[in-house]
PDB file of C-alpha atoms in Angstrom:
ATOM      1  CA  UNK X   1     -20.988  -1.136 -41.291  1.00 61.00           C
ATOM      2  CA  UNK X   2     -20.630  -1.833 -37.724  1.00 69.00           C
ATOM      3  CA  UNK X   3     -18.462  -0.704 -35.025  1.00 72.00           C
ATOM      4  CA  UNK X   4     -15.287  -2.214 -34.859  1.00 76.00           C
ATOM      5  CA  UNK X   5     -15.320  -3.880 -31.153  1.00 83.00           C
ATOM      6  CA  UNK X   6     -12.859  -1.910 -28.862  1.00 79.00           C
ATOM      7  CA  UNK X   7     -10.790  -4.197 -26.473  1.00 78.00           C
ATOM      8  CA  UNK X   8      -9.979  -1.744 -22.675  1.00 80.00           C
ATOM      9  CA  UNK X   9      -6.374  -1.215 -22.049  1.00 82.00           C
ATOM     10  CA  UNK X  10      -6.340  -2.728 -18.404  1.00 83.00           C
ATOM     11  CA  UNK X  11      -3.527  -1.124 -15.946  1.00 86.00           C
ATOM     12  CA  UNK X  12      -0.690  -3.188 -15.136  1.00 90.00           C
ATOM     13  CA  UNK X  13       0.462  -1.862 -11.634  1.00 95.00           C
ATOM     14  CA  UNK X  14       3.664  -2.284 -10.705  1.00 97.00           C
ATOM     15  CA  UNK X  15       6.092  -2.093  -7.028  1.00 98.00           C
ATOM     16  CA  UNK X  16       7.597   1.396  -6.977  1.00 98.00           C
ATOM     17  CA  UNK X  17      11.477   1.011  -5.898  1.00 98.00           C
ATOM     18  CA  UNK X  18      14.158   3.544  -5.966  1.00 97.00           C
ATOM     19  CA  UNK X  19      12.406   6.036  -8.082  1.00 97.00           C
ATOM     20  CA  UNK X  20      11.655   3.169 -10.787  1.00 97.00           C
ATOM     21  CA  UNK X  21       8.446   0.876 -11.336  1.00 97.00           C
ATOM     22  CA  UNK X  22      10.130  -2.957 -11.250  1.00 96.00           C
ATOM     23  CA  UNK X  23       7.713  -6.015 -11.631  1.00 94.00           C
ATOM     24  CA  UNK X  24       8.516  -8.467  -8.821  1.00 95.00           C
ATOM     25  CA  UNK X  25      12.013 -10.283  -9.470  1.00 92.00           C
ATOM     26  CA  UNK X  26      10.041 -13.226  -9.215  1.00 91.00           C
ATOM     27  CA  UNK X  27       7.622 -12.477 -11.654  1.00 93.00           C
ATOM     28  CA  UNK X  28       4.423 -13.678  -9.441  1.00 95.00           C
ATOM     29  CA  UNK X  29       1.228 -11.547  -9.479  1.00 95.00           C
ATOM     30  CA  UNK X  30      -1.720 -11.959  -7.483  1.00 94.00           C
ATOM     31  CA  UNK X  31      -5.854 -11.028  -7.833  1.00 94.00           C
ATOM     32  CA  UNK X  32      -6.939  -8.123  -6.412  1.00 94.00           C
ATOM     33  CA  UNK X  33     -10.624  -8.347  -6.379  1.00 93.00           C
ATOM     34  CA  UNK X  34     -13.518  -5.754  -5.200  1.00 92.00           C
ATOM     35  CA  UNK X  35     -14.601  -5.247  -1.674  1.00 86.00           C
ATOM     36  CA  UNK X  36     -18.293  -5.531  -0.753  1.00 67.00           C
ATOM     37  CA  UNK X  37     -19.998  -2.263  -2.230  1.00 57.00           C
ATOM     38  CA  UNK X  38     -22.082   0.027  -0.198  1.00 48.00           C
ATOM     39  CA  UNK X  39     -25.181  -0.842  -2.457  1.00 45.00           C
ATOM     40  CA  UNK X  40     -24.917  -4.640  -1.789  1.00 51.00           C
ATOM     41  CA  UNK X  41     -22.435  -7.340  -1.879  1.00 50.00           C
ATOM     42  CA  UNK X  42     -23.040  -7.498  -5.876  1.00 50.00           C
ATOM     43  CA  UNK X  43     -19.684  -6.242  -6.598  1.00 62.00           C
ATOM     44  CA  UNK X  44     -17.894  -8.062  -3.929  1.00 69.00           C
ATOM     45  CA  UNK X  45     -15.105  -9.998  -5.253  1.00 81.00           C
ATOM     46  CA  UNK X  46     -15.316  -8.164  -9.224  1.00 88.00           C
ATOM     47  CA  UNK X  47     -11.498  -8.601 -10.868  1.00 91.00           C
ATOM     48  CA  UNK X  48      -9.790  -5.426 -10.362  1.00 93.00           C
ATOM     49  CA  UNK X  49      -6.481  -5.509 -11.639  1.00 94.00           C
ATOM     50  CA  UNK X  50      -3.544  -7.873 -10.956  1.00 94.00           C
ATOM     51  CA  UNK X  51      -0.748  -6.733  -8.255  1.00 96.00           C
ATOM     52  CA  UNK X  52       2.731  -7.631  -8.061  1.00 96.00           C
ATOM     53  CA  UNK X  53       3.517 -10.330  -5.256  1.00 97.00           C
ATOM     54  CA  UNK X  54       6.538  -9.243  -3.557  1.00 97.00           C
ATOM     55  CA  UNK X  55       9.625 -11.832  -2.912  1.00 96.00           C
ATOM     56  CA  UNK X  56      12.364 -11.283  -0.241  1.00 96.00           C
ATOM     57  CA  UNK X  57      14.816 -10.083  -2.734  1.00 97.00           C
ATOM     58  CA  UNK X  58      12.478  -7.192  -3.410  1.00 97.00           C
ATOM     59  CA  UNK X  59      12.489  -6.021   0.021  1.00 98.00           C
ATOM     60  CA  UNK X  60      16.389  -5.619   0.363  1.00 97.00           C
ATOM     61  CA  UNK X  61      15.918  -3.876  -2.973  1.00 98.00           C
ATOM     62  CA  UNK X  62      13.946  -1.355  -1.376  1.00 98.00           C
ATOM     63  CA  UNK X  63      15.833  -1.381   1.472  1.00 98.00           C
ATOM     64  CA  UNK X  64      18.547  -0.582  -0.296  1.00 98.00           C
ATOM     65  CA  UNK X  65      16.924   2.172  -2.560  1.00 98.00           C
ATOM     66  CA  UNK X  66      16.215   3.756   0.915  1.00 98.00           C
ATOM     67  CA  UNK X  67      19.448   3.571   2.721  1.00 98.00           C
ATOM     68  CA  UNK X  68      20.687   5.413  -0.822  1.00 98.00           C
ATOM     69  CA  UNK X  69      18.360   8.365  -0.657  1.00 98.00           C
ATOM     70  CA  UNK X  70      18.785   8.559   3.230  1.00 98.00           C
ATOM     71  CA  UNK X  71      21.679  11.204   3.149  1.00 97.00           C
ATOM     72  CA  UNK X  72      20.237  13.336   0.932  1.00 97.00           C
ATOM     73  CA  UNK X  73      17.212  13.432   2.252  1.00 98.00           C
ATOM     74  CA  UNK X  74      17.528  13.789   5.908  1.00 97.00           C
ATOM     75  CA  UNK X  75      20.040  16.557   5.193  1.00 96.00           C
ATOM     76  CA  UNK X  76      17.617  18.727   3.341  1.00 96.00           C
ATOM     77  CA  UNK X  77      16.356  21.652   4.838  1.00 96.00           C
ATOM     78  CA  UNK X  78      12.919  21.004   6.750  1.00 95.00           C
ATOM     79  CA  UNK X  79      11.277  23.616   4.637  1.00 96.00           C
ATOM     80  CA  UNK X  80      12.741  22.129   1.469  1.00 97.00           C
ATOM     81  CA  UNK X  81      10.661  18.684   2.640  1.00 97.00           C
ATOM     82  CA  UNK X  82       7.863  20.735   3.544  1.00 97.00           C
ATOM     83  CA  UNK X  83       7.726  22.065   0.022  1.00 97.00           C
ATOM     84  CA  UNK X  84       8.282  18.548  -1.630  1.00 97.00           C
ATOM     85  CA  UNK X  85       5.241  17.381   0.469  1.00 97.00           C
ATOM     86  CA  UNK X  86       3.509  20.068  -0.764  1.00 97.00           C
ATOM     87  CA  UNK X  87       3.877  19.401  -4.590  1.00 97.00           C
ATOM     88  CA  UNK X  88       2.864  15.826  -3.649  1.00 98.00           C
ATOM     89  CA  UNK X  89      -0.361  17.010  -2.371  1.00 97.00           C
ATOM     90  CA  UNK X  90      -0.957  19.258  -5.490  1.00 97.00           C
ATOM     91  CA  UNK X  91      -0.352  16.309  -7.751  1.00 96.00           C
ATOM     92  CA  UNK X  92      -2.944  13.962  -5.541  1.00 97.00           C
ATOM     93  CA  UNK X  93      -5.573  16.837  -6.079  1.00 96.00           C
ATOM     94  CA  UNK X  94      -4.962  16.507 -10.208  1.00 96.00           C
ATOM     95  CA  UNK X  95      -5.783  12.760 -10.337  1.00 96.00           C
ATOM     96  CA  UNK X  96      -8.599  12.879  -7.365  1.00 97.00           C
ATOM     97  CA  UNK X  97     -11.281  10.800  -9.342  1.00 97.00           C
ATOM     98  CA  UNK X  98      -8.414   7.741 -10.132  1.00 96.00           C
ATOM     99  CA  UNK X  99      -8.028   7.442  -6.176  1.00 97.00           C
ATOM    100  CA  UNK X 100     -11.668   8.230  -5.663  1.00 97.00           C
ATOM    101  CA  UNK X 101     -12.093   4.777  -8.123  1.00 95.00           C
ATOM    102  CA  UNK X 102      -9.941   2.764  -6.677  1.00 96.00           C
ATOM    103  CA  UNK X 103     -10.634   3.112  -2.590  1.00 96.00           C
ATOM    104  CA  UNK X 104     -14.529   2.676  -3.640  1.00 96.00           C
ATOM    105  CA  UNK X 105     -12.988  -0.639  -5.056  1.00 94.00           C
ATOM    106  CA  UNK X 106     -10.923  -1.179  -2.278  1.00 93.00           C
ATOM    107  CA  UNK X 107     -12.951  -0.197   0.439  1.00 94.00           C
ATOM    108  CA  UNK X 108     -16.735  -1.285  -0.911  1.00 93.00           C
ATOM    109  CA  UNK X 109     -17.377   2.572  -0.233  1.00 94.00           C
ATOM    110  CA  UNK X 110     -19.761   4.452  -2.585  1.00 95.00           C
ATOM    111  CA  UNK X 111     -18.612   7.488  -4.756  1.00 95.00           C
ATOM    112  CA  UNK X 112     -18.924  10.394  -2.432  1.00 96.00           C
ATOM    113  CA  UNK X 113     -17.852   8.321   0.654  1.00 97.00           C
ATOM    114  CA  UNK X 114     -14.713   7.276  -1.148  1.00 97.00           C
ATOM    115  CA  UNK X 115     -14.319  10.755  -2.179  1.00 97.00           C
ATOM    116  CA  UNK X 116     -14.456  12.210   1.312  1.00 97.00           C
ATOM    117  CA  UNK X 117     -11.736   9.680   2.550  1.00 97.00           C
ATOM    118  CA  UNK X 118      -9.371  10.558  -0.544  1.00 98.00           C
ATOM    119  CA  UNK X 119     -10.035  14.622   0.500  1.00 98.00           C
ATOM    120  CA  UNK X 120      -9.180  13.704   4.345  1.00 97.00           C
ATOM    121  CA  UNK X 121      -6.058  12.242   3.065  1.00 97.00           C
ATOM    122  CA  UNK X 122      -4.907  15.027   0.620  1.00 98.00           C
ATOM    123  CA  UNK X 123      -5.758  17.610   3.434  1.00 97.00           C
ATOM    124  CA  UNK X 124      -3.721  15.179   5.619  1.00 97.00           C
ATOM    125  CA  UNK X 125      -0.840  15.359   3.598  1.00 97.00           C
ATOM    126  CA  UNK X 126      -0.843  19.105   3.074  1.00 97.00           C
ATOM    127  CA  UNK X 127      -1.234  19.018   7.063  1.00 96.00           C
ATOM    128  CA  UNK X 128       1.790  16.786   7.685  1.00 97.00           C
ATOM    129  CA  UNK X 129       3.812  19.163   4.886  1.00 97.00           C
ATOM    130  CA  UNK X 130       3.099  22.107   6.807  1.00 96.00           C
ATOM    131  CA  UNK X 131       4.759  20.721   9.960  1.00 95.00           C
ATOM    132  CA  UNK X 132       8.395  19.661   8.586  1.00 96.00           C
ATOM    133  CA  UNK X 133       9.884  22.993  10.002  1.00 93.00           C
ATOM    134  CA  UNK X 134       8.063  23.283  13.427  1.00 93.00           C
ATOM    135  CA  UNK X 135       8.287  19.896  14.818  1.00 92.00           C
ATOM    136  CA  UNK X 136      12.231  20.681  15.799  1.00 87.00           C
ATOM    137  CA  UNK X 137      10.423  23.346  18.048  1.00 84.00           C
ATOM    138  CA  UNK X 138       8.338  21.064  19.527  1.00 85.00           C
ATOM    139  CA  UNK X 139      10.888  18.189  19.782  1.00 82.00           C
ATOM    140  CA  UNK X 140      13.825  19.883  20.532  1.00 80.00           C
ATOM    141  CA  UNK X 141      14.664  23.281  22.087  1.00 77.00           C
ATOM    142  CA  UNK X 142      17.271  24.671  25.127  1.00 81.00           C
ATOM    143  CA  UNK X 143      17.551  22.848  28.484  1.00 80.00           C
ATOM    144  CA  UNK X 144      18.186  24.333  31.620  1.00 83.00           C
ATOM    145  CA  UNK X 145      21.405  23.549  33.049  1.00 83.00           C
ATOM    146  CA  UNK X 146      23.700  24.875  36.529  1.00 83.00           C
ATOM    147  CA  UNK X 147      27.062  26.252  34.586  1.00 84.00           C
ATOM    148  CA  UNK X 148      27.873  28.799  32.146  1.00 85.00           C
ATOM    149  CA  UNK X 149      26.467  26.276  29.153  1.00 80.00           C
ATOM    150  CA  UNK X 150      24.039  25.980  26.301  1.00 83.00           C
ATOM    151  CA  UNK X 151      22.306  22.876  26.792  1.00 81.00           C
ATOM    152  CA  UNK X 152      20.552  21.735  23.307  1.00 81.00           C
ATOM    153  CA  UNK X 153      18.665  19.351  21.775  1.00 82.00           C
ATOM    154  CA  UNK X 154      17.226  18.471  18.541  1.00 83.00           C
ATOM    155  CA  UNK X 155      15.319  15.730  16.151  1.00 88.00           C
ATOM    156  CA  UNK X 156      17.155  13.754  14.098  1.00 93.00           C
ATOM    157  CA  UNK X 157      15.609  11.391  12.098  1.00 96.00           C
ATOM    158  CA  UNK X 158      16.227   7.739  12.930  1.00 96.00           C
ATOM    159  CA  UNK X 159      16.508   5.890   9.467  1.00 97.00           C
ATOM    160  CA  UNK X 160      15.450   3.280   6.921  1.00 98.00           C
ATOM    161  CA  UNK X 161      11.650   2.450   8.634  1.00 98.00           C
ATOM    162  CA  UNK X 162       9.406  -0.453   7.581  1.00 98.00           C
ATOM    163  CA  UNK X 163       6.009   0.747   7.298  1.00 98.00           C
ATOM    164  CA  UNK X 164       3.294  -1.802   7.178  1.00 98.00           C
ATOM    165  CA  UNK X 165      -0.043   0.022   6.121  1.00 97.00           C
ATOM    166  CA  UNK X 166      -3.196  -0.365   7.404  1.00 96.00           C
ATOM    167  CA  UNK X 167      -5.200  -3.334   5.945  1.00 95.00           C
ATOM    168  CA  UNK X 168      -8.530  -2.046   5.935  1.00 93.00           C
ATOM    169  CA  UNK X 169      -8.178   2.307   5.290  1.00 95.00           C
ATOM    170  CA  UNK X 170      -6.491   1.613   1.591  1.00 95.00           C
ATOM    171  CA  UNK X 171      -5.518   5.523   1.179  1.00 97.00           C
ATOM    172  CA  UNK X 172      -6.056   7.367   4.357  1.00 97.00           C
ATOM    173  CA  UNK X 173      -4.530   5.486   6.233  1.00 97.00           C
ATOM    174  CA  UNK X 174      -1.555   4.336   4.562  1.00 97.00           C
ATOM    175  CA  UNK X 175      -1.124   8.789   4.032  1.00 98.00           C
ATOM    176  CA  UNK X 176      -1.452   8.673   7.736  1.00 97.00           C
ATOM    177  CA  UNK X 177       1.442   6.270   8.309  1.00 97.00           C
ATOM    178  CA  UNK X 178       4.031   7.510   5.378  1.00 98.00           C
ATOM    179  CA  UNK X 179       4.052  11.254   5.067  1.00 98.00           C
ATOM    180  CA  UNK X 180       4.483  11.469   9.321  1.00 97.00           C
ATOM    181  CA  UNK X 181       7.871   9.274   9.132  1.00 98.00           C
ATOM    182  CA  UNK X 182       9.382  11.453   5.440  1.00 98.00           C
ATOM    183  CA  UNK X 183       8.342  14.562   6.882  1.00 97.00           C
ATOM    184  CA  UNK X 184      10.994  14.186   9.449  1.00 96.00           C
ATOM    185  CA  UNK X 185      13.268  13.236   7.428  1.00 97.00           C
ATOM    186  CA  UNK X 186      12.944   9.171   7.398  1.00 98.00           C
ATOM    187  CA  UNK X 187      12.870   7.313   4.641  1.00 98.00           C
ATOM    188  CA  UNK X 188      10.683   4.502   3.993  1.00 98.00           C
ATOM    189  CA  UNK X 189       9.587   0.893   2.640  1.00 98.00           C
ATOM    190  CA  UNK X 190       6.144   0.806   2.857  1.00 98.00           C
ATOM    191  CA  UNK X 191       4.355  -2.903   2.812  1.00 98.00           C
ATOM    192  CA  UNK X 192       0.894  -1.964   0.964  1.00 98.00           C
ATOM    193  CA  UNK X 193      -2.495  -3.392   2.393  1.00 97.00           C
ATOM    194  CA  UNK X 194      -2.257  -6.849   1.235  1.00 96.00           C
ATOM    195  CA  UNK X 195      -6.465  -6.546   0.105  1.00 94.00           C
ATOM    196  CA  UNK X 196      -6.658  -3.596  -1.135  1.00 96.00           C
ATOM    197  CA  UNK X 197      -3.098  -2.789  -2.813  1.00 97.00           C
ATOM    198  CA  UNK X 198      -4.060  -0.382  -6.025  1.00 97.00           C
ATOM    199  CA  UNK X 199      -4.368   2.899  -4.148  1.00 97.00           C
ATOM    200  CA  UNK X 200      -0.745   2.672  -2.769  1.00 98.00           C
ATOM    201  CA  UNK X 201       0.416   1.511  -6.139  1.00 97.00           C
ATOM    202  CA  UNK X 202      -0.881   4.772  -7.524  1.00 97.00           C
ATOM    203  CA  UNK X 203       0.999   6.739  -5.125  1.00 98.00           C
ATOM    204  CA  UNK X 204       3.861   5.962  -6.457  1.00 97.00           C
ATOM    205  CA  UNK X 205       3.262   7.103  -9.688  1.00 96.00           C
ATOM    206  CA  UNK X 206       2.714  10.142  -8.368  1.00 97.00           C
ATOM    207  CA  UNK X 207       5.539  10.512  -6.192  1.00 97.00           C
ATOM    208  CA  UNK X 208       7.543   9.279  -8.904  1.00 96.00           C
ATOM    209  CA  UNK X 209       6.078  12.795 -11.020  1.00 93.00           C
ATOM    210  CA  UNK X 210       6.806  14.751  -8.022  1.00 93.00           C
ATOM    211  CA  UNK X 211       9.739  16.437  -6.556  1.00 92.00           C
ATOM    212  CA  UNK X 212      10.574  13.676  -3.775  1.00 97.00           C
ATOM    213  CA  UNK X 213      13.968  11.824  -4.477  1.00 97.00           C
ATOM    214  CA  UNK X 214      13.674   8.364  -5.969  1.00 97.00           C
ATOM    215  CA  UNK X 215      14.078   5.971  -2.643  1.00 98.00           C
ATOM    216  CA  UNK X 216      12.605   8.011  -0.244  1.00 98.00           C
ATOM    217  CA  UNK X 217       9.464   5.728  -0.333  1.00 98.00           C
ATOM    218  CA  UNK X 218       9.152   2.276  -1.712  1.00 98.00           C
ATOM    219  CA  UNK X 219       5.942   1.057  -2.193  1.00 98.00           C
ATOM    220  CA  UNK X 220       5.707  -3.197  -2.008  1.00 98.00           C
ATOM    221  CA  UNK X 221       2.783  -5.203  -2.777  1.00 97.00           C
ATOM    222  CA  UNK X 222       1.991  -8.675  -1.766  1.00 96.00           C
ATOM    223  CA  UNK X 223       1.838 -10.793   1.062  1.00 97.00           C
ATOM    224  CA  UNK X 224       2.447  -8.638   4.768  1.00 97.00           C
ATOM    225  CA  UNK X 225       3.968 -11.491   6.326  1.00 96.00           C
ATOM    226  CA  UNK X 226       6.065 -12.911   3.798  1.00 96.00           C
ATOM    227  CA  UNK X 227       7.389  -8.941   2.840  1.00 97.00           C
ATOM    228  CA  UNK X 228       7.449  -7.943   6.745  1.00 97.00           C
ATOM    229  CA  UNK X 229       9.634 -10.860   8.037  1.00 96.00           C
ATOM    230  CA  UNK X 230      13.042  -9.681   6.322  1.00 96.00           C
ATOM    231  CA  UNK X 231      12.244  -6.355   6.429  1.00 98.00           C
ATOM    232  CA  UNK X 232      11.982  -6.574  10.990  1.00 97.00           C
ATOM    233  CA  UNK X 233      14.922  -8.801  10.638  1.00 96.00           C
ATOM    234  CA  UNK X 234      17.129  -6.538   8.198  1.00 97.00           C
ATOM    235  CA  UNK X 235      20.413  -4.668  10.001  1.00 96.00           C
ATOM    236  CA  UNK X 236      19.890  -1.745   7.784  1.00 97.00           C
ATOM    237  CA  UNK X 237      16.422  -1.286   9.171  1.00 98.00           C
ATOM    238  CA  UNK X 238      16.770   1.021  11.795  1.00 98.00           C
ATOM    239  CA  UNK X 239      12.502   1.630  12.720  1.00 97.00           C
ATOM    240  CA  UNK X 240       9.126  -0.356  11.737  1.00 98.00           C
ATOM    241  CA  UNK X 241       5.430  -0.020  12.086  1.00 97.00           C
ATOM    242  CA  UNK X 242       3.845  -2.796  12.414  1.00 97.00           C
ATOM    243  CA  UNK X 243       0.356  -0.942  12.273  1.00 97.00           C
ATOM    244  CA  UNK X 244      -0.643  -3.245   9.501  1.00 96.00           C
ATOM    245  CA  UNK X 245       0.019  -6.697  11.087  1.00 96.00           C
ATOM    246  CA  UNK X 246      -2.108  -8.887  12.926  1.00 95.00           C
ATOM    247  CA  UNK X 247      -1.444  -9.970  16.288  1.00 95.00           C
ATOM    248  CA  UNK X 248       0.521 -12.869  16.409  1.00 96.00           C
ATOM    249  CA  UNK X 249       2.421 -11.409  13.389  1.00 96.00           C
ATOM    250  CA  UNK X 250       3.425  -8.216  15.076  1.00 96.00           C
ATOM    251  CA  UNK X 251       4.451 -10.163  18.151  1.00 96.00           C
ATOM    252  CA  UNK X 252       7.125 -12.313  16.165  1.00 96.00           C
ATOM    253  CA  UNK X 253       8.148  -9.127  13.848  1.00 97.00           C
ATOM    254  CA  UNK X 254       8.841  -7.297  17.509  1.00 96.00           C
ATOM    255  CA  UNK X 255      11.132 -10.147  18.588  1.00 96.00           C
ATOM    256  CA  UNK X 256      13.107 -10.356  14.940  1.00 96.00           C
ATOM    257  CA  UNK X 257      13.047  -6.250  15.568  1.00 96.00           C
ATOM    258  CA  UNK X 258      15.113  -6.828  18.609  1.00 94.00           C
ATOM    259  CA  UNK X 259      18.226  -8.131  17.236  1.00 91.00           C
ATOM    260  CA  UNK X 260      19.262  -5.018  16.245  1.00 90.00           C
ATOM    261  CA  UNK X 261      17.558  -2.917  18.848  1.00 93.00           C
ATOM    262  CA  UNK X 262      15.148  -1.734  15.866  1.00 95.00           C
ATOM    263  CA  UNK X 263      12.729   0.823  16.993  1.00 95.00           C
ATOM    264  CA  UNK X 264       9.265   0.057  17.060  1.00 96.00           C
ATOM    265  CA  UNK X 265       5.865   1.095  16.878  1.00 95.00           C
ATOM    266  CA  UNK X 266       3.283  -1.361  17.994  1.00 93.00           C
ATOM    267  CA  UNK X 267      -0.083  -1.736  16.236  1.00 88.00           C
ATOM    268  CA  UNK X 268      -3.042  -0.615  17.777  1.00 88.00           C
ATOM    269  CA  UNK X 269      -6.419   0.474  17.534  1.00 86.00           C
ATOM    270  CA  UNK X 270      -6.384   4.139  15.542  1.00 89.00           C
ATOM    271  CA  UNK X 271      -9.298   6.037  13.894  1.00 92.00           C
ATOM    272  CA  UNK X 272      -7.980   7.160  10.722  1.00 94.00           C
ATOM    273  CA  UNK X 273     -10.123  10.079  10.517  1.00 93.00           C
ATOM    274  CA  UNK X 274      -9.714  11.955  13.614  1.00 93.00           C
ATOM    275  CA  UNK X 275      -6.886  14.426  14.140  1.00 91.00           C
ATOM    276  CA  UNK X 276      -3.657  13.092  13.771  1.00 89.00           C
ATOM    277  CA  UNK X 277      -1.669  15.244  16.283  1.00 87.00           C
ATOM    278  CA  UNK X 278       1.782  15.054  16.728  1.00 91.00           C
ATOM    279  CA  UNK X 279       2.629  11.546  17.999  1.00 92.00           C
ATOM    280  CA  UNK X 280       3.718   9.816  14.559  1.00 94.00           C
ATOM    281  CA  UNK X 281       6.132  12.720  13.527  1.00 93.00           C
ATOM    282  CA  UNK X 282       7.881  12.213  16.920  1.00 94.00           C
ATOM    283  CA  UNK X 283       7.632   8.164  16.359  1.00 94.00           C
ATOM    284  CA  UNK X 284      10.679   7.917  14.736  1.00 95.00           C
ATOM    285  CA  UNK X 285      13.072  10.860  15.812  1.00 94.00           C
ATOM    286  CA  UNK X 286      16.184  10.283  17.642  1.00 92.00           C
ATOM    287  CA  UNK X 287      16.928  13.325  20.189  1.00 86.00           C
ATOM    288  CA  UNK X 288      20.509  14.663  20.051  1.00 84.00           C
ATOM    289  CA  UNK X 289      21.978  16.962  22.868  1.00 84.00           C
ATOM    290  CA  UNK X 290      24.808  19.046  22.379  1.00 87.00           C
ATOM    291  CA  UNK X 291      26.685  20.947  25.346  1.00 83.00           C
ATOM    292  CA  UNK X 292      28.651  24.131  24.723  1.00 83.00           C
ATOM    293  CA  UNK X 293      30.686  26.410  27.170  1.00 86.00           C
ATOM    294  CA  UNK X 294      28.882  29.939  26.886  1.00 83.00           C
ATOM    295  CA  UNK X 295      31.888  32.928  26.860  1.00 70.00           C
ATOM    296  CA  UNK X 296      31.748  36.850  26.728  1.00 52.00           C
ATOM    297  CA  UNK X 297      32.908  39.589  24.224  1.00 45.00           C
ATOM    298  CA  UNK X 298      35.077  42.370  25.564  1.00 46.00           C
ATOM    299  CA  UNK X 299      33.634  43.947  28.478  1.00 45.00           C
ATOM    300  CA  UNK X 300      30.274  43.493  27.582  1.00 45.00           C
ATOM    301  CA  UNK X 301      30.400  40.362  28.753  1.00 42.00           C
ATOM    302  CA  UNK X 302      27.162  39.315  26.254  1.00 42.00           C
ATOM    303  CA  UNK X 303      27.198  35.613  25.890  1.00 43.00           C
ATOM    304  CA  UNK X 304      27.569  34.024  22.350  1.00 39.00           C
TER     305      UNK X 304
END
């Protein structure tokens, strides 16, 4: 007797929002479909999987879902985030070859060059974890002043940012542009690479597994311009990215940014795999300065 014919269970991927995995509130999906391979272009355009389409209303959800998790968030200890981050970065390592799979997808890499880009962005993750309690030193510290005053300043975190991920580096990249702006305390809607949309879909399931509060990243899938334009013009946006937007795009997001003085970071050319250094953890940080009158004890007179 034969075999009985097996029928594959294919993924259904879904927006991550709040903590929770909705479908779009509009119920559209669209194809994602394979990337030229390294081999050849024989597995260029091979069904993947389909990916929810993101409407408007999903982006205030998420905006929402942020503003929520905000408070608790940005008032955690930095070494609490640190070791959040961590545990993220553990849980990546456990389900390496399902990221490895779907950036060679993505990405039209081979195996091992896939593999070396999902390593560079678990190291960077691990990297941008082990920063959450030094960046206030480098950031902030004490100012010299003429008086008897302490003079200080420190990073705050600035909000709610809009993150728009890099179109073309599927995982590295959109590591390199999220874990920076929740490291400091930030929390996030993140606008996945419109192509190549499974790999950031897979974060959140493992965020979701993780330690990190439900809303402190929301991952949206779709269309970049039709998710990005109510997400620059939002009031309870405070930051955005526009790294993944084209030209003209970014130009009219940075305009809708302005009407509530939005901070921004402009696109521009970046190399994924080189060092990161400090400049996105200080992207979105708001400086506070306090002032206080220095006194004396007794006739010490030590300062306190």
């Amino acid at each position: 007797m034969s075999e009985p014919t097996r029928l594959s269970v294919f993924k259904t991927y879904k927006l991550y929002v709040g903590g929770k995995f909705p479908r779009s509130e509009s119920g559209r999906v669209y194809e994602v479909t394979a990337a030229t391979s390294a081999a050849g272009a024989a597995g260029k355009g091979k069904w993947l999987a389909n990916a929810p389409l993101s409407s408007r209303k999903d982006a205030r959800d998420a905006v929402v879902a942020a503003r929520k998790a905000f408070g608790g968030w940005s008032g955690a200890t930095a070494y609490n985030r640190g070791q959040v981050l961590y545990r993220v970065a553990e849980m990546l390592e456990g389900r390496r070859e399902q990221f490895v799979r779907e950036v060679a997808g993505a990405e039209g890499l081979s195996k091992s060059k896939a593999g070396a880009a999902v390593d560079a962005a678990i190291d960077r993750w691990v990297w941008y974890a082990g920063w959450t309690d030094k960046i206030g030193q480098i950031a902030g510290g004490a100012n010299p002043v003429a008086g008897p005053y302490f003079n200080l300043s420190t990073p705050e975190p600035t909000g709610v940012v809009a993150v728009l991920a890099p179109q073309e580096s599927s995982f590295l990249g959109l590591v390199s542009v999220i874990a920076p702006a929740i490291a400091t305390g930030n929390t996030v809607v993140a606008v996945a690479s419109e192509r190549a949309p499974l790999p950031a879909l897979s974060l959140g399931e493992v965020l979701a597994t993780s330690d990190l509060p439900g809303g402190v990243v929301n991952i949206l899938s779709g269309r970049t311009a039709e998710i990005a334009a109510p997400l620059a013009a939002h009031q309870d946006v405070n930051a955005i990215d526009l790294t993944g937007a084209e030209a003209q795009l970014a130009t009219e997001l940075e305009v809708a940014a302005a009407d509530n003085l939005k901070r921004v970071l402009r696109r521009r050319a970046e190399d994924w795999t080189a060092e990161p250094g400090t400049d996105r953890l200080t992207a979105f940080l708001e400086t506070k300065t306090v002032w206080h009158p220095t006194g004396s004890l007794g006739a010490s007179g030590s300062g306190y």
